[in-house]
Short mmCIF file of C-alpha atoms in Angstrom, two decimals:
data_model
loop_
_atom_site.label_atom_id
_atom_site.label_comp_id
_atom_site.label_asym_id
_atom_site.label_seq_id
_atom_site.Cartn_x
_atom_site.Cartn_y
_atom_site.Cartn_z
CA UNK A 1 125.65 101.01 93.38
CA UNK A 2 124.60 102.05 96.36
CA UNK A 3 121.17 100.08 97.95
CA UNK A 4 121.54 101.26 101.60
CA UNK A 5 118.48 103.28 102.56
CA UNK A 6 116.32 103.26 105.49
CA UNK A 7 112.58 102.33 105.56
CA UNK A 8 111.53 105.91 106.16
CA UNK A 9 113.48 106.74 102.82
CA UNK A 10 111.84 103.71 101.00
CA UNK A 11 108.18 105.06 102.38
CA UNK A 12 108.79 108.53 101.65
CA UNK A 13 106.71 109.59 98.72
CA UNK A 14 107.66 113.54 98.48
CA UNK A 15 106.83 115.25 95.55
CA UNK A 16 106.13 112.43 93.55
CA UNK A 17 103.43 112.02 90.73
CA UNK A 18 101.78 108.93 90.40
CA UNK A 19 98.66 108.57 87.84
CA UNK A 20 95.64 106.17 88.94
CA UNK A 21 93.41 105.03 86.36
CA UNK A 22 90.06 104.06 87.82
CA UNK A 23 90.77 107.14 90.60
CA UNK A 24 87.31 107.69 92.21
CA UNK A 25 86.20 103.82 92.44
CA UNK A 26 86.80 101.76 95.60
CA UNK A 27 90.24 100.98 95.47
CA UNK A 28 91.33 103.86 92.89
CA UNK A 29 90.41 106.10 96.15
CA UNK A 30 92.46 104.30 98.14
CA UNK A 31 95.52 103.85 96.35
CA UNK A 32 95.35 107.84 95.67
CA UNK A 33 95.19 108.20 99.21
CA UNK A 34 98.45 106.31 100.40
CA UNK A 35 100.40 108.00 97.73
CA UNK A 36 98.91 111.51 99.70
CA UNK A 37 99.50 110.58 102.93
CA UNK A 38 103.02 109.54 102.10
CA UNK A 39 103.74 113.35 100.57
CA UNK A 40 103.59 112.28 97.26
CA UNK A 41 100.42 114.04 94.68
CA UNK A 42 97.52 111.51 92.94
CA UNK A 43 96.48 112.35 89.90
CA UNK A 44 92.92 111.35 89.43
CA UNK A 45 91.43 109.57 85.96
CA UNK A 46 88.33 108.54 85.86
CA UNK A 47 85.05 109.17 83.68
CA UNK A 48 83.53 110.05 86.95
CA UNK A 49 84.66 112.90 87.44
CA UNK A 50 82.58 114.81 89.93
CA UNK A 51 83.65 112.20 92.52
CA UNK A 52 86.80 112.29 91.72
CA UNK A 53 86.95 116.17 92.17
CA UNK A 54 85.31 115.13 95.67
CA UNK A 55 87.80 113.23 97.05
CA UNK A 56 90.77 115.15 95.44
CA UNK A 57 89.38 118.15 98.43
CA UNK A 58 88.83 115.43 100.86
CA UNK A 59 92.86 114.45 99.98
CA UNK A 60 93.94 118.32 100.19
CA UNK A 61 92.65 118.95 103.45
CA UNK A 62 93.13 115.58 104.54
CA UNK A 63 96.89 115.52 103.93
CA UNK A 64 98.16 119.39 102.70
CA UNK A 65 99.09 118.14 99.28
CA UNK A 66 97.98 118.93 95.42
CA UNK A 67 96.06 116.39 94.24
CA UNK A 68 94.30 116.59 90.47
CA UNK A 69 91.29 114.81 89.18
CA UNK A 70 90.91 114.34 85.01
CA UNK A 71 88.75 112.98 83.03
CA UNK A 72 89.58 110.69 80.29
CA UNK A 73 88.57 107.49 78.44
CA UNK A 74 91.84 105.39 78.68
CA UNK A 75 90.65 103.46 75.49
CA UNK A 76 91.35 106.34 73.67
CA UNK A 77 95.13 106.95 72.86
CA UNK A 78 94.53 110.53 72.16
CA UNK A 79 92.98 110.99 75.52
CA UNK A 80 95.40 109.04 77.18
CA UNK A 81 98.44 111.15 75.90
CA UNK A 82 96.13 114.60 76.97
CA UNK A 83 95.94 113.35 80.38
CA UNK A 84 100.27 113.24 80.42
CA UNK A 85 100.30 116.84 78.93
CA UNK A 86 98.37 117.87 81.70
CA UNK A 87 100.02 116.11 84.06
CA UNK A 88 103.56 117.50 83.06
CA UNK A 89 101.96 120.96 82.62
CA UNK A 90 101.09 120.75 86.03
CA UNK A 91 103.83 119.48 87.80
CA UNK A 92 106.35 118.96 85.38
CA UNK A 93 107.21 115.37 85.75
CA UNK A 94 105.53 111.92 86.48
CA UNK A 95 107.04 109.23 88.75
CA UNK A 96 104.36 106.36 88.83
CA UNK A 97 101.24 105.04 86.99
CA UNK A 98 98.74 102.56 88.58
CA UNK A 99 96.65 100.99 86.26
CA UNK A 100 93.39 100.41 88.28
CA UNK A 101 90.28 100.79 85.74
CA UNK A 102 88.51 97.75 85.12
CA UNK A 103 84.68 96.93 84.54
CA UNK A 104 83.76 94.61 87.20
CA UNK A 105 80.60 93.50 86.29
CA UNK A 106 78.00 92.79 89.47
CA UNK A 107 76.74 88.91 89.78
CA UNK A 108 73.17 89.39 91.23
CA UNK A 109 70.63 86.59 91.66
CA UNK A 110 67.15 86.34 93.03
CA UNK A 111 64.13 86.29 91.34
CA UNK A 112 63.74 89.90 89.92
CA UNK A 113 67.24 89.27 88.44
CA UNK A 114 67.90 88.09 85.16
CA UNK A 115 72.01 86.52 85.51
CA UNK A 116 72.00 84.25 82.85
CA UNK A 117 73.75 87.34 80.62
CA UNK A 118 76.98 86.42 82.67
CA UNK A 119 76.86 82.27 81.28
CA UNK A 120 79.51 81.72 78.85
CA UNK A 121 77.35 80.71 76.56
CA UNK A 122 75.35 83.86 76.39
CA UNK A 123 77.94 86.25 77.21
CA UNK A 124 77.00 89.26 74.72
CA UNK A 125 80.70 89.96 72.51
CA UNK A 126 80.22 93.62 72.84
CA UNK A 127 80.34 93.22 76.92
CA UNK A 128 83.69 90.86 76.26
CA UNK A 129 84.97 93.84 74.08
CA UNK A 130 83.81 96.66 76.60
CA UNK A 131 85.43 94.86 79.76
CA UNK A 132 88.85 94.02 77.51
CA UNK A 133 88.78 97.50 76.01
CA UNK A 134 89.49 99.07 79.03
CA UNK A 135 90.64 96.32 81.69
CA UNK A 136 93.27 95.78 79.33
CA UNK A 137 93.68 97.69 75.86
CA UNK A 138 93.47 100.45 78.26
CA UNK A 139 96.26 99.44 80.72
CA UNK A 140 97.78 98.90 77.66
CA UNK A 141 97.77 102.35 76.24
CA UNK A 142 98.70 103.98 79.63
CA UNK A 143 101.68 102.30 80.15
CA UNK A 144 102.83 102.70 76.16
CA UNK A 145 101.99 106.44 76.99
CA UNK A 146 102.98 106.77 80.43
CA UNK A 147 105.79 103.98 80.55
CA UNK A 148 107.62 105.77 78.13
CA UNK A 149 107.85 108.89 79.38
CA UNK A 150 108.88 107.36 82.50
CA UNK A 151 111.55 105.46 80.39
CA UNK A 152 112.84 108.30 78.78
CA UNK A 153 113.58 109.88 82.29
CA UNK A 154 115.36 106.96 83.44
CA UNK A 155 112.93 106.09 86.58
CA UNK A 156 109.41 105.79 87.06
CA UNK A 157 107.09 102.61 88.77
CA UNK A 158 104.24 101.23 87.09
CA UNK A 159 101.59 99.03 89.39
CA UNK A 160 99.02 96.96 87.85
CA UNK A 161 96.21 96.25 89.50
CA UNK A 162 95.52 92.31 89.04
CA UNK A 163 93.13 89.95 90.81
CA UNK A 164 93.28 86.58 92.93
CA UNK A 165 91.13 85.40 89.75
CA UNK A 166 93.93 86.62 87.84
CA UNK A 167 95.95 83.43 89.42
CA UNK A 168 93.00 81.20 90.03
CA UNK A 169 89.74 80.53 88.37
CA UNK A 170 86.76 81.61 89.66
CA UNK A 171 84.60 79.38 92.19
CA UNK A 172 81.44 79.68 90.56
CA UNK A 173 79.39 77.95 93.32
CA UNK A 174 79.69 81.37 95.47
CA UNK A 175 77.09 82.82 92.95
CA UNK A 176 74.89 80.08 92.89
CA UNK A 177 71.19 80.60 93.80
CA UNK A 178 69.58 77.07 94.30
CA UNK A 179 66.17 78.64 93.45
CA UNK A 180 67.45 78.68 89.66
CA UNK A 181 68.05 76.23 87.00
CA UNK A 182 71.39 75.01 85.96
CA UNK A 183 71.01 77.24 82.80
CA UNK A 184 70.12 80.30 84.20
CA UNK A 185 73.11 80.27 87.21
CA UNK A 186 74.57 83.37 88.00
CA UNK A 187 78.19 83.41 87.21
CA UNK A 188 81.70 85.26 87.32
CA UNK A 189 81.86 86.39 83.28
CA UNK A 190 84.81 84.83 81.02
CA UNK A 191 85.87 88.40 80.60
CA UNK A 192 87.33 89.52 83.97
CA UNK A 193 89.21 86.54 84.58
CA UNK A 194 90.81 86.75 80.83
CA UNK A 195 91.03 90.61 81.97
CA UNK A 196 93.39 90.07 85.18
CA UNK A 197 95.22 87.06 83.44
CA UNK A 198 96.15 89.21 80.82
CA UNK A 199 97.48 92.20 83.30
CA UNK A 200 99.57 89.72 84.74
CA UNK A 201 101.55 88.74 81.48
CA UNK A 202 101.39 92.38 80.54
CA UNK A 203 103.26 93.25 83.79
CA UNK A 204 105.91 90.44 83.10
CA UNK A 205 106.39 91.59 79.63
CA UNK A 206 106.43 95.53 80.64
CA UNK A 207 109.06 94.48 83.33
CA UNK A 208 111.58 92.89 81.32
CA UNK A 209 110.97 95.19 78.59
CA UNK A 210 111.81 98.41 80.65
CA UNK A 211 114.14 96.60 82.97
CA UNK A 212 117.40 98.76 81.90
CA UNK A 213 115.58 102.19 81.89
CA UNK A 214 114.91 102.70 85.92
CA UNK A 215 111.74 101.72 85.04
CA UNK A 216 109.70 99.04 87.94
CA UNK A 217 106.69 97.21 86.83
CA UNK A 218 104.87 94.86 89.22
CA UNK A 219 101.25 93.74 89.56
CA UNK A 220 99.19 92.98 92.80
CA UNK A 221 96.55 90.49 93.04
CA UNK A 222 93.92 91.68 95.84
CA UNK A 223 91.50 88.69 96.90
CA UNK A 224 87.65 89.52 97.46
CA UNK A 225 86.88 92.93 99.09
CA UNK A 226 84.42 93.50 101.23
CA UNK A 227 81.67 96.33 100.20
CA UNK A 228 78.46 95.71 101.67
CA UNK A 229 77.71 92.27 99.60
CA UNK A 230 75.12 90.28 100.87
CA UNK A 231 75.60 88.20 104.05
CA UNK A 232 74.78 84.80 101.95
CA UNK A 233 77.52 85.29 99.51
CA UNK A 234 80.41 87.10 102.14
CA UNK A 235 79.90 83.54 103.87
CA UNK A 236 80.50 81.19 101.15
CA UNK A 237 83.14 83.43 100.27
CA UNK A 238 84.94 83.46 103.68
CA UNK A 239 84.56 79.96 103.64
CA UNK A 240 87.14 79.64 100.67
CA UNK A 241 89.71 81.95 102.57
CA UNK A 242 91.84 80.26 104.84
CA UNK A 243 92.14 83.58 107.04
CA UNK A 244 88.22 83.40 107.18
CA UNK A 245 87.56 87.04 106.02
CA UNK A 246 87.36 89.29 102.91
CA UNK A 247 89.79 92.47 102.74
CA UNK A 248 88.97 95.86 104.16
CA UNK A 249 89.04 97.92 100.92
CA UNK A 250 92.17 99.91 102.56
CA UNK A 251 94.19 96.75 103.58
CA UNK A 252 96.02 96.84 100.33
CA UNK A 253 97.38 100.25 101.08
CA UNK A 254 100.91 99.13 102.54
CA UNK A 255 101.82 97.09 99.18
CA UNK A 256 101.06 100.41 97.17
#
């Protein structure tokens, strides 16, 4: 077997067809993007699909390749298994799936806010079931979908899209607001950490499972990025990051 290529042949994404769930959010746009700019075409899914149809012209211009945008709810196994018919009808194959979508729920405080919905013990279950119907059943159902079509070729990469509080627990004093009682303190919810813990064991399991089909599975664990959060919490944040700053939200563009 034969290993011996050079970096421009390892970079070289030509032709290739890689589906991102979660395709018009923050980093959804920017992992279509790399795989554009390195030849290869995105294919878009996301419920929002007008801004997904946005940036798949921004891409076209941008870079003079196909790109597609589709909508679909990837906690539905029928719509899941549309969105590869369309892919193949369009191109006729698929080479990669990242599995991006997530609900990330936003940790406000202040005194027009009302946070104590995120305390554990007044998480509402049907937010728990939202966030691990489609952080996870739906990575879930796009890789059983995706994955083995990709298997049945005999190559195909899957990336899922983890978190640092996939690895570590979250610090909740970044979200504190010392105006607010101890029961009312805004926090991370349970259900993203469970989320990205689980992605994490799905991506060892997926990787031994396919291991003999040509078939790559990793995971990436991005640490806080910034987006315009406010100054108060950026700093508490930085403070926990030995480099001293969050991620620009295309710094995780070379691992893709």
């Amino acid at each position: 077997m034969n290993f011996s290529r050079s970096l421009p042949d390892w970079l070289d994404l030509s032709g290739r067809v890689v589906v991102v769930t979660g395709g018009g959010g923050l980093l959804g746009s920017q992992h279509a993007e790399v795989i554009a700019e390195l030849g290869g075409h995105p294919v878009l899914v996301d419920l929002k699909i007008d801004q997904s149809h946005e940036l798949v012209e921004v891409i076209q211009q941008k870079y003079g390749v196909s790109a597609l945008a589709v909508a679909a709810d990837i906690t539905s196994e029928d719509a899941v298994r549309e969105v590869l018919n369309t892919v193949i009808k369009s191109y006729g194959r698929v080479d990669g799936l990242i599995n991006n979508a997530a609900n990330n729920p936003k940790v406000e405080s202040g005194e027009n806010s009302d946070s104590s919905w995120s305390r554990l013990e007044s998480y509402p279950l049907n937010l728990w079931a939202q966030d691990l119907a489609v952080g996870l059943t739906g990575a879930l159902i796009c890789s059983r979908a995706i994955g083995s079509h990709m298997a049945l070729q005999g190559h195909g990469v899957i990336i899922n899209i983890a978190s640092d509080l996939g690895v570590i627990a979250p610090d909740q004093r970044i979200y504190a607001d010392p105006e607010m009682p101890v029961e009312q303190q805004p926090v991370k919810p349970v259900s993203y950490s469970v989320v990205k813990h689980g992605i994490i064991g799905m991506t060892k399991y997926l990787a031994t499972y396919w291991a003999e089909s040509g078939v790559r599975v990793n995971a990436i664990s991005p640490g806080g990025i910034y987006n315009d959060q406010p100054e108060d919490f950026v700093q508490r944040l930085t403070n926990l990051i030995p480099v001293g700053r969050m991620a620009r939200h295309d710094e995780y563009k070379g691992t893709i």
